[in-house]
CSV table of C-alpha atoms in Angstrom, one decimal:
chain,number,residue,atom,x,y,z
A,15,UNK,CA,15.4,18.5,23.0
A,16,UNK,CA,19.5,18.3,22.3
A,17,UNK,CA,21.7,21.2,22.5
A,18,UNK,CA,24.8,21.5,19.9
A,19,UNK,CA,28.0,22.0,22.2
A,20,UNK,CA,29.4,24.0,19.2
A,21,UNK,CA,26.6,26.1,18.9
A,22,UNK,CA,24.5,25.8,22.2
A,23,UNK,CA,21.6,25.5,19.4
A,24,UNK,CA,18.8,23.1,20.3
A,25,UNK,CA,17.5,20.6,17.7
A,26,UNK,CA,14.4,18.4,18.2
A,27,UNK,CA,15.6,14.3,17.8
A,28,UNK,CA,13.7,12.4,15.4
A,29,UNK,CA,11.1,10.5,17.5
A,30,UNK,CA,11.6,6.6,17.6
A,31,UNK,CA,7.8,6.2,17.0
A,32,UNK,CA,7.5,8.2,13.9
A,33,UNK,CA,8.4,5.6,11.0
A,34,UNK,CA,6.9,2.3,11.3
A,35,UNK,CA,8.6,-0.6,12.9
A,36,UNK,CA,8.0,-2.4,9.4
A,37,UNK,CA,9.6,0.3,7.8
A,38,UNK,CA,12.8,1.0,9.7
A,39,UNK,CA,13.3,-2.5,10.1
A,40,UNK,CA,13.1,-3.7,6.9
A,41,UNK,CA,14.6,-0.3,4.8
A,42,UNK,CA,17.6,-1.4,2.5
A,43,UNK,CA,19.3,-0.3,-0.1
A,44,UNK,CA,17.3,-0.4,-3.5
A,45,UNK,CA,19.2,-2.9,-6.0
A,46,UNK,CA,18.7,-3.1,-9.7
A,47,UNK,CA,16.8,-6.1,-8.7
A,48,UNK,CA,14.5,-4.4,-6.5
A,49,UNK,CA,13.8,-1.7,-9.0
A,50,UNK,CA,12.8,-4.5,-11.6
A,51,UNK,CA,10.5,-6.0,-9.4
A,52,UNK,CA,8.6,-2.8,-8.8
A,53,UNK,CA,8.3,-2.1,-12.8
A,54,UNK,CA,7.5,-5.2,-13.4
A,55,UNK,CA,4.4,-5.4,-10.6
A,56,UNK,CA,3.7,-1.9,-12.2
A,57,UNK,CA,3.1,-3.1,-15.2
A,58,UNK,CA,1.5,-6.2,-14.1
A,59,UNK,CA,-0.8,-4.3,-12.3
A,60,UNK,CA,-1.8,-1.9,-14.5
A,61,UNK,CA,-2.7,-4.6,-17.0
A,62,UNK,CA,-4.9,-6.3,-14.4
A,63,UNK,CA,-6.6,-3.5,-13.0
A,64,UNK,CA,-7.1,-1.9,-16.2
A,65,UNK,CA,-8.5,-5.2,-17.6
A,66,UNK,CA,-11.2,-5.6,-14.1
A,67,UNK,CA,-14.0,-2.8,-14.5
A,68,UNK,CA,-14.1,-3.4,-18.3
A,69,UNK,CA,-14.5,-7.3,-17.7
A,70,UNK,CA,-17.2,-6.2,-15.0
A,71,UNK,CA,-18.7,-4.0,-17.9
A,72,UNK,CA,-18.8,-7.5,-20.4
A,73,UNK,CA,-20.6,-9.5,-17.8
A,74,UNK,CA,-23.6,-7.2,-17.2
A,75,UNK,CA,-26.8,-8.5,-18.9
A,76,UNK,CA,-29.3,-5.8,-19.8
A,77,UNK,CA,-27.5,-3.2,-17.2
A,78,UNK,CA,-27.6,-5.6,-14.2
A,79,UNK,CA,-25.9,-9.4,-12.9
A,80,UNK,CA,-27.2,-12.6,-14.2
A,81,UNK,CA,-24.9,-13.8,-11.4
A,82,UNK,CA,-24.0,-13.3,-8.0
A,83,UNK,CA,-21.6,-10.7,-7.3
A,84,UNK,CA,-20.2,-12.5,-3.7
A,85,UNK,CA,-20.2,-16.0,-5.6
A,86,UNK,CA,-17.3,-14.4,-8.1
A,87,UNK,CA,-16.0,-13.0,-5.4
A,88,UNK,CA,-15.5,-16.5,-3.2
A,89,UNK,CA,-15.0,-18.2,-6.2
A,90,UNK,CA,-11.9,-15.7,-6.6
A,91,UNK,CA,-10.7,-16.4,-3.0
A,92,UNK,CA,-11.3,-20.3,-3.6
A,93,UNK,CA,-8.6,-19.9,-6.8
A,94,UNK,CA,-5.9,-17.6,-4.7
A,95,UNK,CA,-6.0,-20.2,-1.5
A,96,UNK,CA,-5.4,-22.9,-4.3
A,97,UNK,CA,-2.4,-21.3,-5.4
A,98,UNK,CA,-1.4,-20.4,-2.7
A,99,UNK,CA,-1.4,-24.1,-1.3
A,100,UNK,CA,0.7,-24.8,-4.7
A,101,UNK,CA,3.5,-22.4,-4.3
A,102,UNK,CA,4.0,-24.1,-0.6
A,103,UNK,CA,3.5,-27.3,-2.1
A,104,UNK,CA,6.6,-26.2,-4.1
A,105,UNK,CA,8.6,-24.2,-1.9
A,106,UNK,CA,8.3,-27.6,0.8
A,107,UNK,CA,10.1,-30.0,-2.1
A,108,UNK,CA,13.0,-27.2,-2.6
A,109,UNK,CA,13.5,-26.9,1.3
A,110,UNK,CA,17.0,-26.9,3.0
A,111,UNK,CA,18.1,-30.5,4.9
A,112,UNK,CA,16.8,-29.8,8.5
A,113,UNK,CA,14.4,-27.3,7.6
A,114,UNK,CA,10.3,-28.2,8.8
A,115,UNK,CA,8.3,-28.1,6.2
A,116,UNK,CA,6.1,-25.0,5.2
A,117,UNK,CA,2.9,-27.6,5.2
A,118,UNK,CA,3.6,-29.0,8.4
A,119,UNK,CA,1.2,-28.8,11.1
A,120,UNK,CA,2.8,-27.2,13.1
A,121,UNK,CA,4.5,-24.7,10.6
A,122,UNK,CA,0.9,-23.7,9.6
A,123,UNK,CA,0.1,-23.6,13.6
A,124,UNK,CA,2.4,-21.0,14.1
A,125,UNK,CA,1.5,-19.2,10.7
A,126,UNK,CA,-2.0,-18.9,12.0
A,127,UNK,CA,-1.2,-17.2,15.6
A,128,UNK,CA,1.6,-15.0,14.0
A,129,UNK,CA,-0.8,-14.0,11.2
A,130,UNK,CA,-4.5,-13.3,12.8
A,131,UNK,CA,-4.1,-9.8,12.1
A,132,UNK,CA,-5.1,-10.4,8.2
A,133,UNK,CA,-8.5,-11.7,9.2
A,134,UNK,CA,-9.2,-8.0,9.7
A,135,UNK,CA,-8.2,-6.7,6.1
A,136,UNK,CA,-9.9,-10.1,4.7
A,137,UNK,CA,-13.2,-9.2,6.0
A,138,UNK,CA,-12.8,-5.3,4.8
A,139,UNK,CA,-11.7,-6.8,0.5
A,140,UNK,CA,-15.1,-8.9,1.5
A,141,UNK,CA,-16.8,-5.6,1.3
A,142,UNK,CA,-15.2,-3.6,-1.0
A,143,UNK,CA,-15.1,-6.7,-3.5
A,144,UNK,CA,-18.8,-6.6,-3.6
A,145,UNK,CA,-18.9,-2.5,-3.8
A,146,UNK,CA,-17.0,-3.0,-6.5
A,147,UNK,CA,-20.1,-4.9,-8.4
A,148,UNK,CA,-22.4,-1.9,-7.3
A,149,UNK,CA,-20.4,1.0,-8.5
A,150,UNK,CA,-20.4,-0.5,-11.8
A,151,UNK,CA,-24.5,0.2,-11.8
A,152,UNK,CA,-23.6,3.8,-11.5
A,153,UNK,CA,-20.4,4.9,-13.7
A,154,UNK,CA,-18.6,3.6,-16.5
A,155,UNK,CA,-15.4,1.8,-16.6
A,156,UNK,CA,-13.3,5.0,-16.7
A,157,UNK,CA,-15.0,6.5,-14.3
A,158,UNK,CA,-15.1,3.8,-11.5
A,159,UNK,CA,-11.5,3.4,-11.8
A,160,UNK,CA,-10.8,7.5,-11.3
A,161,UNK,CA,-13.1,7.0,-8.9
A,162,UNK,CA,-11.1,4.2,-7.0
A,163,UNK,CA,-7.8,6.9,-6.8
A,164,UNK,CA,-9.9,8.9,-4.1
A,165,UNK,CA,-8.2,6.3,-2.4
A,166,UNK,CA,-4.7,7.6,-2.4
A,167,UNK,CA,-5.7,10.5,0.1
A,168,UNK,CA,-7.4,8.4,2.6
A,169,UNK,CA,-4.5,6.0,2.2
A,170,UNK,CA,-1.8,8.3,3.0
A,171,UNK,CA,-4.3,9.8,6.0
A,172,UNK,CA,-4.3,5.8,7.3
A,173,UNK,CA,-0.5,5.7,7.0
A,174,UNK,CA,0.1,8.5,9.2
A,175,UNK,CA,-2.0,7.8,11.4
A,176,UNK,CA,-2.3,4.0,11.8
A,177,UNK,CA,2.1,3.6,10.3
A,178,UNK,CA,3.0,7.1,11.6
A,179,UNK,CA,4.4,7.3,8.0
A,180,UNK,CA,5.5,11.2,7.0
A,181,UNK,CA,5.1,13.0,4.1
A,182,UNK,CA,6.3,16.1,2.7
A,183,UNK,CA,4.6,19.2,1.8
A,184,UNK,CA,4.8,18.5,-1.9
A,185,UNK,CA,3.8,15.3,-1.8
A,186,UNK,CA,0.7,16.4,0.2
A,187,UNK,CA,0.5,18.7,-2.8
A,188,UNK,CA,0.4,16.0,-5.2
A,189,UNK,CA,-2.4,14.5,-3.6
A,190,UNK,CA,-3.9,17.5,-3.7
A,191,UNK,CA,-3.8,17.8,-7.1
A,192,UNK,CA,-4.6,14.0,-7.5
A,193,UNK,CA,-7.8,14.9,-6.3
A,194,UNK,CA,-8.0,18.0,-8.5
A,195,UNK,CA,-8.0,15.2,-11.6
A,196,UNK,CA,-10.2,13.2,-10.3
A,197,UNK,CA,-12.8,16.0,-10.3
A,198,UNK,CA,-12.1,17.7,-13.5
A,199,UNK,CA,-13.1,14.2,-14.8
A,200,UNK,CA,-16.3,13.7,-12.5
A,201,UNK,CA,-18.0,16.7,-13.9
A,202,UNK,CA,-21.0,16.0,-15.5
A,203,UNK,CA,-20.6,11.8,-15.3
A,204,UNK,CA,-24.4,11.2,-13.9
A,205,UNK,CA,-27.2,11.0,-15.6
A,206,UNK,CA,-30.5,13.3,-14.3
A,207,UNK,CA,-33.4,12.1,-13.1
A,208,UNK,CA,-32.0,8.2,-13.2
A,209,UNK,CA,-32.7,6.3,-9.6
A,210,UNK,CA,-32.1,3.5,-8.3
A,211,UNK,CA,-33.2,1.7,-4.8
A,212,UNK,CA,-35.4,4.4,-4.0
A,213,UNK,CA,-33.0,7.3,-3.7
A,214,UNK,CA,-31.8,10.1,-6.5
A,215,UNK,CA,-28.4,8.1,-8.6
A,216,UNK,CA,-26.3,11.3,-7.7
A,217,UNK,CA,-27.3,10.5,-3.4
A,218,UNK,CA,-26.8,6.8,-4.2
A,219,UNK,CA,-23.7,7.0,-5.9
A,220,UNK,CA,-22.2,9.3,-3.3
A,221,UNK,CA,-23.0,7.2,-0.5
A,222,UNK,CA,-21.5,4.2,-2.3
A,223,UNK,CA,-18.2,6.0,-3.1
A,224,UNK,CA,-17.7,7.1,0.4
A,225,UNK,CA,-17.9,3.7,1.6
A,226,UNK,CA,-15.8,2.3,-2.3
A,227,UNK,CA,-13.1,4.6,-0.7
A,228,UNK,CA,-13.4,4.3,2.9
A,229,UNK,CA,-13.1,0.3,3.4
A,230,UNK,CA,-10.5,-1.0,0.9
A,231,UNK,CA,-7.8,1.9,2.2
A,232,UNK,CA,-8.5,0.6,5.6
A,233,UNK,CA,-8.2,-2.6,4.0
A,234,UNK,CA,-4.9,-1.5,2.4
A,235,UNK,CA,-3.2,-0.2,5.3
A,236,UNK,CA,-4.2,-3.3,7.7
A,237,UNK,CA,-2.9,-5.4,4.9
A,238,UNK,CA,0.7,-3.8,4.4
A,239,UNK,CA,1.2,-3.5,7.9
A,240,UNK,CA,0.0,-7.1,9.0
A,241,UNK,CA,2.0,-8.2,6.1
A,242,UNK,CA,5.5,-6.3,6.9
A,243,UNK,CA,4.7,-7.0,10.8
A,244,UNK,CA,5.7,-10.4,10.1
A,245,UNK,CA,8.1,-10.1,7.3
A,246,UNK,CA,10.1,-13.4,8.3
A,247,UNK,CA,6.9,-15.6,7.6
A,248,UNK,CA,6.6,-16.8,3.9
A,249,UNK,CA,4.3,-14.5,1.7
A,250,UNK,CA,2.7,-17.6,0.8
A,251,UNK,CA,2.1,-18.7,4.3
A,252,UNK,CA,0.5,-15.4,4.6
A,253,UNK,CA,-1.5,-15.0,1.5
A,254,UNK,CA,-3.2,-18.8,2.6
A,255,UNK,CA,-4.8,-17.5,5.7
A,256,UNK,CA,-5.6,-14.2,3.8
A,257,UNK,CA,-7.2,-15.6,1.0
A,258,UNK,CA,-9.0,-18.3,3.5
A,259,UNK,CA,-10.2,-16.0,5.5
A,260,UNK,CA,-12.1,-14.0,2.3
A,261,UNK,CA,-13.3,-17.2,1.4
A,262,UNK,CA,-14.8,-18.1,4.6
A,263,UNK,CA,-16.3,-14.0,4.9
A,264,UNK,CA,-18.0,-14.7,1.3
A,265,UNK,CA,-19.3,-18.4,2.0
A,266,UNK,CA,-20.8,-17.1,5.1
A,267,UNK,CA,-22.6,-13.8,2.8
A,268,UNK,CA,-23.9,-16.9,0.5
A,269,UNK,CA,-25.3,-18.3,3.0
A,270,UNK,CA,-27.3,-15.2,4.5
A,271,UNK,CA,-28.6,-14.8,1.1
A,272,UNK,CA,-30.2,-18.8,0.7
A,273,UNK,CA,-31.3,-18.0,3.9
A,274,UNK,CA,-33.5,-15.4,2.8
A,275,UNK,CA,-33.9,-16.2,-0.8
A,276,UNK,CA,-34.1,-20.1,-0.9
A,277,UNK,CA,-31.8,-23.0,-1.2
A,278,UNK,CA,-31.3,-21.9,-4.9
A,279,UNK,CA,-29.0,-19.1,-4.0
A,280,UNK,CA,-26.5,-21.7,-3.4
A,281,UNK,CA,-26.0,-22.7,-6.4
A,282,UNK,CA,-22.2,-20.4,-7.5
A,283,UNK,CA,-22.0,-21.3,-10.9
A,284,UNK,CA,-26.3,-19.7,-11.5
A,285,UNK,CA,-25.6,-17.1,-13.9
A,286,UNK,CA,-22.0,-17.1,-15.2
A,287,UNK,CA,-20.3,-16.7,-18.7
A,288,UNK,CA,-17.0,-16.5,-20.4
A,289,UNK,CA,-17.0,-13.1,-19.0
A,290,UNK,CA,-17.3,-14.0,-15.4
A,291,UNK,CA,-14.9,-16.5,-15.6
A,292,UNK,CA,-11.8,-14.5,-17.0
A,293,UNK,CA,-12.9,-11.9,-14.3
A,294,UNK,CA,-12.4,-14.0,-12.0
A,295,UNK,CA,-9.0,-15.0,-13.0
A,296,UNK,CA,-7.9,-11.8,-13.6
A,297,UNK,CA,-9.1,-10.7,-10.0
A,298,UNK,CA,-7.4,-14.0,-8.7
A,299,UNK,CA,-4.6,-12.7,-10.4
A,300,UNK,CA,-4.6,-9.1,-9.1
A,301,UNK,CA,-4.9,-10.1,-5.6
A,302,UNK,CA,-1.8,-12.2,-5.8
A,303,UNK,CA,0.1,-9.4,-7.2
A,304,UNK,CA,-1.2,-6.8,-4.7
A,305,UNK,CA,0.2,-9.1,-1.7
A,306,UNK,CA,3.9,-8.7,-3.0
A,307,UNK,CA,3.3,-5.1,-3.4
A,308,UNK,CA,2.0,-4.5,0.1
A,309,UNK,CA,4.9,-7.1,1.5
A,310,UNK,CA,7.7,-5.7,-0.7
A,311,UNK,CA,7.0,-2.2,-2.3
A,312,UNK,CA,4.4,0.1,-0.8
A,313,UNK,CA,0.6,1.0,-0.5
A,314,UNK,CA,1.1,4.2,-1.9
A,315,UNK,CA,3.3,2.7,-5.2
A,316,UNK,CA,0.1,0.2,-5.5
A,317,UNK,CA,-2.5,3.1,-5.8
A,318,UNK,CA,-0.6,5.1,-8.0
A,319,UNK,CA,0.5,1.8,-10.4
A,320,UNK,CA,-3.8,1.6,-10.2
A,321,UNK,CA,-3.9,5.2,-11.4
A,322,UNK,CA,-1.9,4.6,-14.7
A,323,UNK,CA,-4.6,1.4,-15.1
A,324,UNK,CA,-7.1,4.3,-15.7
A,325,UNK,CA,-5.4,5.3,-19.3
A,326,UNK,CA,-5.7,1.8,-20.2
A,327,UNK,CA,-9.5,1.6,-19.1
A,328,UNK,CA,-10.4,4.7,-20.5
A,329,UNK,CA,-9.1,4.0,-24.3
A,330,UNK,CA,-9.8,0.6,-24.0
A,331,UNK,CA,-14.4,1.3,-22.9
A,332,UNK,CA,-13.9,3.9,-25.5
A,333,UNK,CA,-12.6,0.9,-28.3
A,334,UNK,CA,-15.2,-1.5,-26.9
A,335,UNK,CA,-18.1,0.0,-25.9
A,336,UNK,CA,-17.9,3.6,-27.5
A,337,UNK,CA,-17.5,5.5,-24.5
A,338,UNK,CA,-16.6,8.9,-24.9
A,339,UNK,CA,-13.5,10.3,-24.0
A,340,UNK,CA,-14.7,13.9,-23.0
A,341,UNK,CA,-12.3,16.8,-22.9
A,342,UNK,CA,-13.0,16.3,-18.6
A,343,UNK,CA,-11.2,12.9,-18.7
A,344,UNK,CA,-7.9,14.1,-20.9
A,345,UNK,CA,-7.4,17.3,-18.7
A,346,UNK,CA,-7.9,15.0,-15.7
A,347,UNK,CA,-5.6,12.2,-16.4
A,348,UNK,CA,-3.2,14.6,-17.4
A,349,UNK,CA,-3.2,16.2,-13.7
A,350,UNK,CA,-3.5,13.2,-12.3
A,351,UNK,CA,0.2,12.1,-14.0
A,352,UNK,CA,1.6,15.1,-13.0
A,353,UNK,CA,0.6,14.4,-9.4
A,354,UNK,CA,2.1,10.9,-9.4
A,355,UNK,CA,5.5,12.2,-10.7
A,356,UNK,CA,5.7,15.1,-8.4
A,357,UNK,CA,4.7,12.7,-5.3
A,358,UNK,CA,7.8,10.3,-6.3
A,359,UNK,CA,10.1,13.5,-7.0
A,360,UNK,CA,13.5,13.3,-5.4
A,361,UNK,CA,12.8,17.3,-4.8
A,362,UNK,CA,9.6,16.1,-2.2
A,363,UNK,CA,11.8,14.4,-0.3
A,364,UNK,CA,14.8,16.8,0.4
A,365,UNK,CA,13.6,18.2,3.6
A,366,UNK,CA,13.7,15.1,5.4
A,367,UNK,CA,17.0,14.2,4.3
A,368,UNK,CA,18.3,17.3,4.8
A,369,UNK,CA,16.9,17.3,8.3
A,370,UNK,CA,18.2,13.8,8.9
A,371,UNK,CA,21.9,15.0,7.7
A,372,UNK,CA,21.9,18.2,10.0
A,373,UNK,CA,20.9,15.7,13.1
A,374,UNK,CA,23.6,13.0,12.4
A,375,UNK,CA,26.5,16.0,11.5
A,376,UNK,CA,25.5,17.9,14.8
A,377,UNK,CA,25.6,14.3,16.7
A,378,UNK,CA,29.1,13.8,15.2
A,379,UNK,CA,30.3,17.3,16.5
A,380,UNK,CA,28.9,16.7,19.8
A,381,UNK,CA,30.6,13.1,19.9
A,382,UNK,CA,33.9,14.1,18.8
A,383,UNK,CA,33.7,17.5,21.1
A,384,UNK,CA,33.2,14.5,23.9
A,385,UNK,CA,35.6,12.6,23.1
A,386,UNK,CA,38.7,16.2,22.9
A,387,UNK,CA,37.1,16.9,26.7
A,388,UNK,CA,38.2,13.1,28.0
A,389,UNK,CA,41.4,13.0,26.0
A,390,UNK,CA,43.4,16.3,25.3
A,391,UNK,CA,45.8,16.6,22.7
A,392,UNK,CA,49.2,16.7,23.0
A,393,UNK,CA,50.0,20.4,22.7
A,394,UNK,CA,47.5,20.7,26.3
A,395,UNK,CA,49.5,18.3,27.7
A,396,UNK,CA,53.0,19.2,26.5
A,397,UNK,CA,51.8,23.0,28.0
A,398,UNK,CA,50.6,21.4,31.5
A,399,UNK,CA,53.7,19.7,32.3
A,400,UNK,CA,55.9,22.6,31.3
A,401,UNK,CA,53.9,24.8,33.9
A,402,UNK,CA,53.8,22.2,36.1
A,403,UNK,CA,57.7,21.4,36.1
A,404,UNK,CA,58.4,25.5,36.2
A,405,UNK,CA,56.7,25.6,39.1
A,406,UNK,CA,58.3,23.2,41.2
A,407,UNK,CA,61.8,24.9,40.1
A,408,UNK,CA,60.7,28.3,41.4
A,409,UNK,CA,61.3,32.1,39.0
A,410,UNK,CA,64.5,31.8,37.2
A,411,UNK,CA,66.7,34.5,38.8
A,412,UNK,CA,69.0,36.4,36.1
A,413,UNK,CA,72.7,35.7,35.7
């Protein structure tokens, strides 16, 4: 605790440990630029993502996977790593004279010890890239992907927890009403009586979206943080060992599977269309883009760029397939905007500025307060010697 000198008031210092190192280090002022960047990945990203669960909708056969999911999903790693390794291809011709060169061993040496930490996230997307597969067995396209914002709450939980991020009571609001959305639009989306894998669709389906939720925010948060940790290493550097890792997590699932199902499950390309293949670029393409959002933007921007992607899904099944758009899905979309407008209000964050301002003002007083008790003006000293010389001469006696 500080006490004011003006006010003897005590005021409770913002804790060093309550933002992020990744944060506080790397806060700046937001150019023009930087706004441009983070519309354009918006946008980006909601064409992708909106694009993904109807893709995963086209490639079904008969309401199941001709295909391997985890083969599309390492075939997907395979194509980041490969451009990955192009961009430092690039980047290495355009160096600086004396710099070392990005593919040098011992450049990637160091890349690899500073950046172990994304093995952890890589292994999590391993997961929740195949989760995404199953989910598609139990909702439609529109659904899955309102489905998928559950993941802003457990997010912002990670964050200030795992980032000791903060958040303000209206923004904690908004993700309340996030969640209000997402359930006006769940009413009613499972079919009775349907099963599958022995248990009742609605049991199934819960279980699967605890876990859809669960692992890729943990994924999320591991990511950003492992990402901004080492901010001076080159995104592409990073996404390299990121994406390698996922493709080593997903050989090594391929190969469980042969062992149990024959040599025959090795064989990636068993099963795939036209429909596969743009889904694989487009996820190849979506990862890429979510790297520069966790390194330069924010988790929580990500999820909510995803949450405009469900508009785009929802019309779009609706075109293609003739999905209905219920009443359920308007009123919830609808909430879920106004949620994503009041979390990025200036009005939720106020408090913490205004907070923020008080502290530094009342550290000003105190400081210059300081600095009039070790140097007193010239009317205190004027006044000292005065006293001091009347003193010395004795009372004045009268004439």
């Amino acid at each position: 605790m500080i006490e004011c000198s003006v006010c003897h008031s005590k005021i409770e210092p913002p804790a060093s440990k309550s933002i992020s190192r990744a944060y506080d280090k790397h806060r700046t002022f937001v150019s023009s630029k930087t706004r441009f960047l983070n519309v354009i990945l918006v946008a980006g990203d909601c064409l992708l993502v909106g694009f993904q669960p109807i893709l995963v909708y086209m490639s079904k056969v008969d309401g199941g996977f001709k295909y391997s999911p985890i083969s599309v999903n390492f075939l997907i790693e395979v194509a980041k790593v490969i451009f990955a390794v192009v961009m430092l291809f690039f980047q290495s011709r355009h160096k600086k004279v004396g710099e070392k060169s990005l593919l040098s061993v011992s450049a990637l040496v160091q890349a690899a010890r500073n950046n172990v930490l994304l093995a952890v996230p890589a292994l999590l997307y391993a997961i929740n890239n195949y989760l995404k597969f199953i989910m598609q067995l139990y909702f439609n396209p529109a659904t899955v992907k309102m489905l998928s914002n559950l993941k802003v709450l457990v997010i912002a939980i990670l964050l200030k927890m795992i980032m000791k991020r903060k958040f303000s009571i209206l923004q904690w609001e908004a993700l309340a009403l996030l969640l209000i959305g997402i359930s006006i639009n769940q009413l009613r989306s499972l079919p009775e009586g349907a099963s599958s894998f022995g248990l009742p669709v609605a049991t199934g389906a819960y279980l699967y979206t605890l876990i859809f939720v669960t692992v890729p925010s943990l994924a999320s948060v591991f990511n950003e943080y492992a990402l901004k940790s080492q901010f001076e290493s080159s995104i592409y550097h990073q996404n390299l060992f990121l994406y390698g890792y996922g493709a080593m997590f997903n050989f090594l699932a391929i190969l469980g599977i042969a062992i149990f199902k024959g040599p025959s499950s090795l064989d990636i390309l068993q099963g795939h269309s036209r429909a596969t293949m743009l889904l694989i670029c487009n996820n190849a393409a979506q990862g890429i883009l979510s790297s520069f959002f966790f390194k330069y933007a924010d988790t929580i921007l990500k999820k909510y760029s995803s949450t405009i992607a469900t508009i785009f899904t929802g019309i779009a099944s609706a075109v293609l397939f003739g999905h209905t758009l219920t009443i359920n899905f308007v009123l919830g979309i609808s909430v879920v905007i106004i949620s994503m407008h009041q979390f990025f209000s200036s009005y939720s964050k106020v408090k913490d500025e205004q907070r923020s301002g008080n502290f530094k003002m009342v550290e000003s007083i105190d400081s210059q307060r300081s600095r009039d008790a070790s140097f007193p003006n010239k009317t205190d000293v004027s006044e000292n010697a005065s006293h001091h010389v009347n003193e010395e001469k004795g009372p004045l006696l009268p004439v």
